[in-house]
């Protein structure tokens, strides 16, 4: 069986791979068998029965569902006999009795337009031409393949249900549902959310939400997986609902470093009308998230900047590129090297960053260059030092096979969403999960051990776990002796750690630390997902050190389903670092630039502002700092708080308007492709910088296309050596390229890793000295708490009492009681949260609260900016004060 | 030194002797769900207070029901002299009188009694002996052997009547393979409806070396007119528990589940109590009866779902999921409950196992017919004189069961139609009444023993109405997973609705057949595959009546749409 089963389909010899069903084998051979409930990469279901085939084996003949039946050796499968076709026709005919089908069964199906008069008197609302899925309906294909008659003798029952259009991003019209349950299953067995469920049974079985009518409280993460798999018009994206696509282009989402491969559907006006996750995508395996699935349409927005603007008399006025470039040459050229800075876009491509870095180095001669979201500097740079690259040691989907997982101060479900999918799969399949986080996040709900420590004590806690592992001799002795260079040093250092003291300092029960140690170390494959939310740079470095040490002593490096996965911000931060668009030792990094702008040390700047928002916590002070500049050039897609301070604004092309490459967090270089040509004078990042460089007399900035830029990158940047666009056409490639087993670092059994020499006091020194730290949490749903969904206008919104978790000691010192209405204020007086005090905080000094993802989804959906993804607030920690809420304030999720 | 089992037996025999051989009389009141419905609780209370107020020396017990439901509430009195007199249809106000005359004065109220047993052989006037009554005489009780005699909640009474000797024998004298061979040789076929040889099924599971294996026992029993599974569990749960432990040993399984539908209150209570008692007595848990064999057992419940009785849907239900059938392969023996190797058997099948192990396969093989050995536990209801649960040897004809055991038609002149084996099986007309009760003979007649329920209809029953009720049940109970069953049942119901309302056209019959054929060939599980059976068999036996209604005529003696059916509004939003 290991090498497959040989059998025949319609007389053709076919070899099924082990574990394949007849349908899957047929699909590999491009033999058409209709199906409705089956979907690639999902478990077979066997409910639609449209895939019935005739199988003759061992002298017996039977009719089976090909989606669930494995082929028998030497079986003869007939897909199209009169009998099978008749059976299929009968099943489809039954299906037609509850799905509008006047057009489906009509020979004019391809000929009619929406405005045509129907000779057959098919009700307008029952026509295919007005169905949002008309051009991409799987049901239609199936119906046509069985050749139904014009009419069926069965009675047609329209369900006449109201259409759900009141939740964010997508509509649900269960009048068109055929109850194939693909959506329910993708939500459950692929996304592990179970936000959707089958309701009722028999003839009235249907799809619905698990708790009621709205997706906002059902645990939906608005990833759109259900929309992607729906074979009918039941589930449709609300934007461009009825748009017909004329072409499909495979490209990459540039919202986060997962780098999901997406299929963009483009209409005849060159607009991107839909984004679907690509099943062939190696980084995302057919999945996407709210931002990737629904946050694409800013490229089509009419408020896009169309041409350059130059500030005259305080007002930005229309200008030509030539005028703008003149002004820039003067403005930037006018300053000393150290007085200028270049900030690149987090969405920028490798080409953009490379040309920008070259420009900074050779034209401006300044070391001040950084990527806007490279605020995670410490996470990546420390990892670079420790494991040789500031990226994941293993592929993202390797996580699905992990047997234990440790997630540290990261919230992948929201910020690197698709990375959480294989992690959740591993947990569903029995992997043990340990989460170290002061905030409540989605993953804490699945955690076997949720360590909710005193903020800043994370590194100490991880070192404590390592200590507990050594204590109980759970380390991987082989790995420790053969692969770690200086294991003894680490052991000696950890022997000095007193677990009881770790427990006291971190505020975590010693036994829980030991349990976490056992859970992580006793599995065959443990992976560490490492974030740095709320950590300072020095703490981050210690957390990285402690995590690498932990991975090393447990032997979780260099083998599948283990390793370290950094959660950083910015889709192409890694690419930016690779091609040199980061501050070196002499240059200022992004934070340094912002403070140098405020102090007047930096006087002129070029900002590539696509995806840069003052809303991002690390960039909050940027807009104010820009005000002090003498000269500012901004390349942007939209008018924003960044362009307000600009002297010259250049129109930027978006992700959809360029061929370029980006590098994701698993070291995969992937190709963006032009899905829509720029309509006006927009230029891509590298074109813009090259134009400026040429205008300023720079040398070597004449490129004929993005691929020539990339060829130059491949020549100059070692990790990309040998890569070309040609090679990337068939999918992303992970570096180190042309190296066997390069997808997993340290897989060479001769490679060595060194461990650190932790010092207790240094690690304990990271523990926050703030009196109170506010750690906001967010989860997909909280079934234990009541949620009311209200519909004040057209849309649903979540309305529930906010609870503020505080420690009784903190309440006492603030003079508050349990049950009081209180508010949490930041140091600058900003109200962070308001609600009822509950004594549920495990730590003195830790204030928590948990909101629902549905609230965030509504907020994003209602945001006026078309480019809303940079506005998604993360869950940053902040120093806070507590006070009684002013009388008369509502109890809702407050924040002003 | 006596073994653990011998000690248990000694305790049990002592207890039984106290009840049956001492100076006290033993008043037994038949319990069970149908007894309860008939008012047995009040009779029991009345018996207790009568004993108290008269001060007679008597024990009062609520025991298992005899299965003679037409005589419920039922009470019998065993006197110290060994005579036992049975009173039927007892009303609670009569009890004091009966106790006073019978126990206190030693003068049984023979005019209120229906039978006697035991005693010195002189009898009680005209009162028939119990075993001479046709409803008893024609029975051959194996799974129901203790009915009417023992308290289902008392493990010791079960042991005293030979209980758990089979288990003891199996564990101490037989290898698992020998038991499987014994069950194979006995020709025991599954009583859940499919009639698959149980020993063969066990042999699929036995060789698997998996560390965790399950044996499940299915008491979903949702068929209207079937109550024998519930009957066995509520009246003699230990016969099932013992059988399931033997099943577990024979297949080297580690866990057993007794799966009962929510709402079957007495069986649930009885099974839970019996399992707890068995643990207490060392018959379950680690090292059963001091041997190496360990086996855990618990009761698992479903919601109200008929399809949960389908074997894979049942596993989904136990796993806490929506109870919808899985596709096969993989078959349960390879990947069943929690994806572990699993066997699943019906309550009745398992309940025969202790007696087969105790008496040997030859003995069992000697009962019944060539192809179907053993007995059939039939539940008679509807227009029948003696409704009840009867265990008769396979091979009796339907007519014998109806006429001799059931006493013939009640309220009417003749039996017109039978609904046998649950709503997924066929209707039978008079020309089929001479069919033998035997899996193969029944299936040749277009029906099935199925779960054992036989609902009897007299000449006033309209076949189209009856069909409509059955299809309405099937439609309502479809789980909604596969398209042919979910939609096909709905359309069949619609067409039958039209027929009931005299609005059907002649083409509707062909349509009905077309839908039925798609369901049969296309459905995922038996619920859809068998869903057309009632109509197919009705066409065979009552074709004229059905066709006459298509022509717009009302069949003789029938009234369409008399309001007793489930309204269509329940099946559509």
mmCIF file with all atom_site columns, C-alpha atoms in Angstrom, chain B residues 180 183-184 188-206 214-221 229 232-233 240 243-251 253 255-260 295 308-312 314-315 318 332-333 342-353 356:
data_model
loop_
_atom_site.group_PDB
_atom_site.id
_atom_site.type_symbol
_atom_site.label_atom_id
_atom_site.label_alt_id
_atom_site.label_comp_id
_atom_site.label_asym_id
_atom_site.label_entity_id
_atom_site.label_seq_id
_atom_site.pdbx_PDB_ins_code
_atom_site.Cartn_x
_atom_site.Cartn_y
_atom_site.Cartn_z
_atom_site.occupancy
_atom_site.B_iso_or_equiv
_atom_site.pdbx_formal_charge
_atom_site.auth_seq_id
_atom_site.auth_comp_id
_atom_site.auth_asym_id
_atom_site.auth_atom_id
_atom_site.pdbx_PDB_model_num
ATOM 1  C CA . UNK B 1 180 ? -15.841 -16.110 20.053 1.00 0.00 ? 180 UNK B CA 1
ATOM 2  C CA . UNK B 1 183 ? -20.831 -17.514 19.853 1.00 0.00 ? 183 UNK B CA 1
ATOM 3  C CA . UNK B 1 184 ? -20.089 -18.207 16.203 1.00 0.00 ? 184 UNK B CA 1
ATOM 4  C CA . UNK B 1 188 ? -26.227 -15.890 17.187 1.00 0.00 ? 188 UNK B CA 1
ATOM 5  C CA . UNK B 1 189 ? -27.231 -13.179 14.742 1.00 0.00 ? 189 UNK B CA 1
ATOM 6  C CA . UNK B 1 190 ? -27.424 -9.515  15.621 1.00 0.00 ? 190 UNK B CA 1
ATOM 7  C CA . UNK B 1 191 ? -30.848 -8.541  16.902 1.00 0.00 ? 191 UNK B CA 1
ATOM 8  C CA . UNK B 1 192 ? -30.577 -4.858  16.046 1.00 0.00 ? 192 UNK B CA 1
ATOM 9  C CA . UNK B 1 193 ? -32.058 -5.440  12.631 1.00 0.00 ? 193 UNK B CA 1
ATOM 10 C CA . UNK B 1 194 ? -29.141 -6.233  10.345 1.00 0.00 ? 194 UNK B CA 1
ATOM 11 C CA . UNK B 1 195 ? -28.893 -9.863  11.547 1.00 0.00 ? 195 UNK B CA 1
ATOM 12 C CA . UNK B 1 196 ? -25.135 -9.972  11.114 1.00 0.00 ? 196 UNK B CA 1
ATOM 13 C CA . UNK B 1 197 ? -23.544 -12.982 12.873 1.00 0.00 ? 197 UNK B CA 1
ATOM 14 C CA . UNK B 1 198 ? -22.351 -11.665 16.219 1.00 0.00 ? 198 UNK B CA 1
ATOM 15 C CA . UNK B 1 199 ? -19.414 -14.043 16.558 1.00 0.00 ? 199 UNK B CA 1
ATOM 16 C CA . UNK B 1 200 ? -18.073 -12.956 13.204 1.00 0.00 ? 200 UNK B CA 1
ATOM 17 C CA . UNK B 1 201 ? -18.405 -9.325  14.194 1.00 0.00 ? 201 UNK B CA 1
ATOM 18 C CA . UNK B 1 202 ? -16.520 -10.046 17.411 1.00 0.00 ? 202 UNK B CA 1
ATOM 19 C CA . UNK B 1 203 ? -13.792 -11.786 15.487 1.00 0.00 ? 203 UNK B CA 1
ATOM 20 C CA . UNK B 1 204 ? -13.124 -8.543  13.568 1.00 0.00 ? 204 UNK B CA 1
ATOM 21 C CA . UNK B 1 205 ? -12.273 -6.793  16.809 1.00 0.00 ? 205 UNK B CA 1
ATOM 22 C CA . UNK B 1 206 ? -10.599 -9.586  18.742 1.00 0.00 ? 206 UNK B CA 1
ATOM 23 C CA . UNK B 1 214 ? -14.432 -0.547  23.107 1.00 0.00 ? 214 UNK B CA 1
ATOM 24 C CA . UNK B 1 215 ? -17.501 -2.712  23.110 1.00 0.00 ? 215 UNK B CA 1
ATOM 25 C CA . UNK B 1 216 ? -20.707 -0.758  22.905 1.00 0.00 ? 216 UNK B CA 1
ATOM 26 C CA . UNK B 1 217 ? -24.220 -1.830  23.571 1.00 0.00 ? 217 UNK B CA 1
ATOM 27 C CA . UNK B 1 218 ? -26.942 -0.011  21.757 1.00 0.00 ? 218 UNK B CA 1
ATOM 28 C CA . UNK B 1 219 ? -30.184 0.805   23.530 1.00 0.00 ? 219 UNK B CA 1
ATOM 29 C CA . UNK B 1 220 ? -31.196 3.820   21.535 1.00 0.00 ? 220 UNK B CA 1
ATOM 30 C CA . UNK B 1 221 ? -34.364 1.908   20.671 1.00 0.00 ? 221 UNK B CA 1
ATOM 31 C CA . UNK B 1 229 ? -34.275 -3.439  24.705 1.00 0.00 ? 229 UNK B CA 1
ATOM 32 C CA . UNK B 1 232 ? -34.408 -6.162  29.193 1.00 0.00 ? 232 UNK B CA 1
ATOM 33 C CA . UNK B 1 233 ? -32.423 -3.348  30.768 1.00 0.00 ? 233 UNK B CA 1
ATOM 34 C CA . UNK B 1 240 ? -26.876 -7.368  29.750 1.00 0.00 ? 240 UNK B CA 1
ATOM 35 C CA . UNK B 1 243 ? -23.075 -10.369 28.465 1.00 0.00 ? 243 UNK B CA 1
ATOM 36 C CA . UNK B 1 244 ? -21.185 -7.172  27.782 1.00 0.00 ? 244 UNK B CA 1
ATOM 37 C CA . UNK B 1 245 ? -18.353 -8.130  30.120 1.00 0.00 ? 245 UNK B CA 1
ATOM 38 C CA . UNK B 1 246 ? -18.092 -11.473 28.343 1.00 0.00 ? 246 UNK B CA 1
ATOM 39 C CA . UNK B 1 247 ? -18.152 -9.621  25.032 1.00 0.00 ? 247 UNK B CA 1
ATOM 40 C CA . UNK B 1 248 ? -15.331 -7.435  26.345 1.00 0.00 ? 248 UNK B CA 1
ATOM 41 C CA . UNK B 1 249 ? -13.316 -10.432 27.463 1.00 0.00 ? 249 UNK B CA 1
ATOM 42 C CA . UNK B 1 250 ? -13.888 -12.321 24.225 1.00 0.00 ? 250 UNK B CA 1
ATOM 43 C CA . UNK B 1 251 ? -12.679 -9.366  22.163 1.00 0.00 ? 251 UNK B CA 1
ATOM 44 C CA . UNK B 1 253 ? -11.546 -4.942  25.016 1.00 0.00 ? 253 UNK B CA 1
ATOM 45 C CA . UNK B 1 255 ? -14.118 -0.422  28.004 1.00 0.00 ? 255 UNK B CA 1
ATOM 46 C CA . UNK B 1 256 ? -17.807 -0.968  27.602 1.00 0.00 ? 256 UNK B CA 1
ATOM 47 C CA . UNK B 1 257 ? -20.513 1.603   27.062 1.00 0.00 ? 257 UNK B CA 1
ATOM 48 C CA . UNK B 1 258 ? -24.203 1.027   27.523 1.00 0.00 ? 258 UNK B CA 1
ATOM 49 C CA . UNK B 1 259 ? -25.736 3.629   25.308 1.00 0.00 ? 259 UNK B CA 1
ATOM 50 C CA . UNK B 1 260 ? -29.289 4.618   26.196 1.00 0.00 ? 260 UNK B CA 1
ATOM 51 C CA . UNK B 1 295 ? -12.851 -3.986  32.155 1.00 0.00 ? 295 UNK B CA 1
ATOM 52 C CA . UNK B 1 308 ? -28.220 8.184   17.135 1.00 0.00 ? 308 UNK B CA 1
ATOM 53 C CA . UNK B 1 309 ? -29.051 4.482   17.103 1.00 0.00 ? 309 UNK B CA 1
ATOM 54 C CA . UNK B 1 310 ? -27.055 4.082   13.890 1.00 0.00 ? 310 UNK B CA 1
ATOM 55 C CA . UNK B 1 311 ? -23.782 2.596   15.025 1.00 0.00 ? 311 UNK B CA 1
ATOM 56 C CA . UNK B 1 312 ? -21.422 5.335   13.891 1.00 0.00 ? 312 UNK B CA 1
ATOM 57 C CA . UNK B 1 314 ? -23.938 6.554   18.229 1.00 0.00 ? 314 UNK B CA 1
ATOM 58 C CA . UNK B 1 315 ? -20.166 6.853   18.479 1.00 0.00 ? 315 UNK B CA 1
ATOM 59 C CA . UNK B 1 318 ? -20.791 9.334   22.857 1.00 0.00 ? 318 UNK B CA 1
ATOM 60 C CA . UNK B 1 332 ? -15.795 0.493   13.629 1.00 0.00 ? 332 UNK B CA 1
ATOM 61 C CA . UNK B 1 333 ? -13.628 -2.568  14.176 1.00 0.00 ? 333 UNK B CA 1
ATOM 62 C CA . UNK B 1 342 ? -14.854 -0.864  18.505 1.00 0.00 ? 342 UNK B CA 1
ATOM 63 C CA . UNK B 1 343 ? -17.634 -3.445  18.441 1.00 0.00 ? 343 UNK B CA 1
ATOM 64 C CA . UNK B 1 344 ? -21.229 -2.512  18.772 1.00 0.00 ? 344 UNK B CA 1
ATOM 65 C CA . UNK B 1 345 ? -24.103 -4.882  19.497 1.00 0.00 ? 345 UNK B CA 1
ATOM 66 C CA . UNK B 1 346 ? -27.755 -4.595  20.279 1.00 0.00 ? 346 UNK B CA 1
ATOM 67 C CA . UNK B 1 347 ? -29.032 -5.162  23.821 1.00 0.00 ? 347 UNK B CA 1
ATOM 68 C CA . UNK B 1 348 ? -30.835 -8.353  22.873 1.00 0.00 ? 348 UNK B CA 1
ATOM 69 C CA . UNK B 1 349 ? -27.822 -9.842  21.133 1.00 0.00 ? 349 UNK B CA 1
ATOM 70 C CA . UNK B 1 350 ? -25.646 -9.291  24.181 1.00 0.00 ? 350 UNK B CA 1
ATOM 71 C CA . UNK B 1 351 ? -28.331 -10.552 26.545 1.00 0.00 ? 351 UNK B CA 1
ATOM 72 C CA . UNK B 1 352 ? -28.260 -14.007 24.982 1.00 0.00 ? 352 UNK B CA 1
ATOM 73 C CA . UNK B 1 353 ? -24.529 -14.332 25.554 1.00 0.00 ? 353 UNK B CA 1
ATOM 74 C CA . UNK B 1 356 ? -24.987 -19.331 25.435 1.00 0.00 ? 356 UNK B CA 1
#
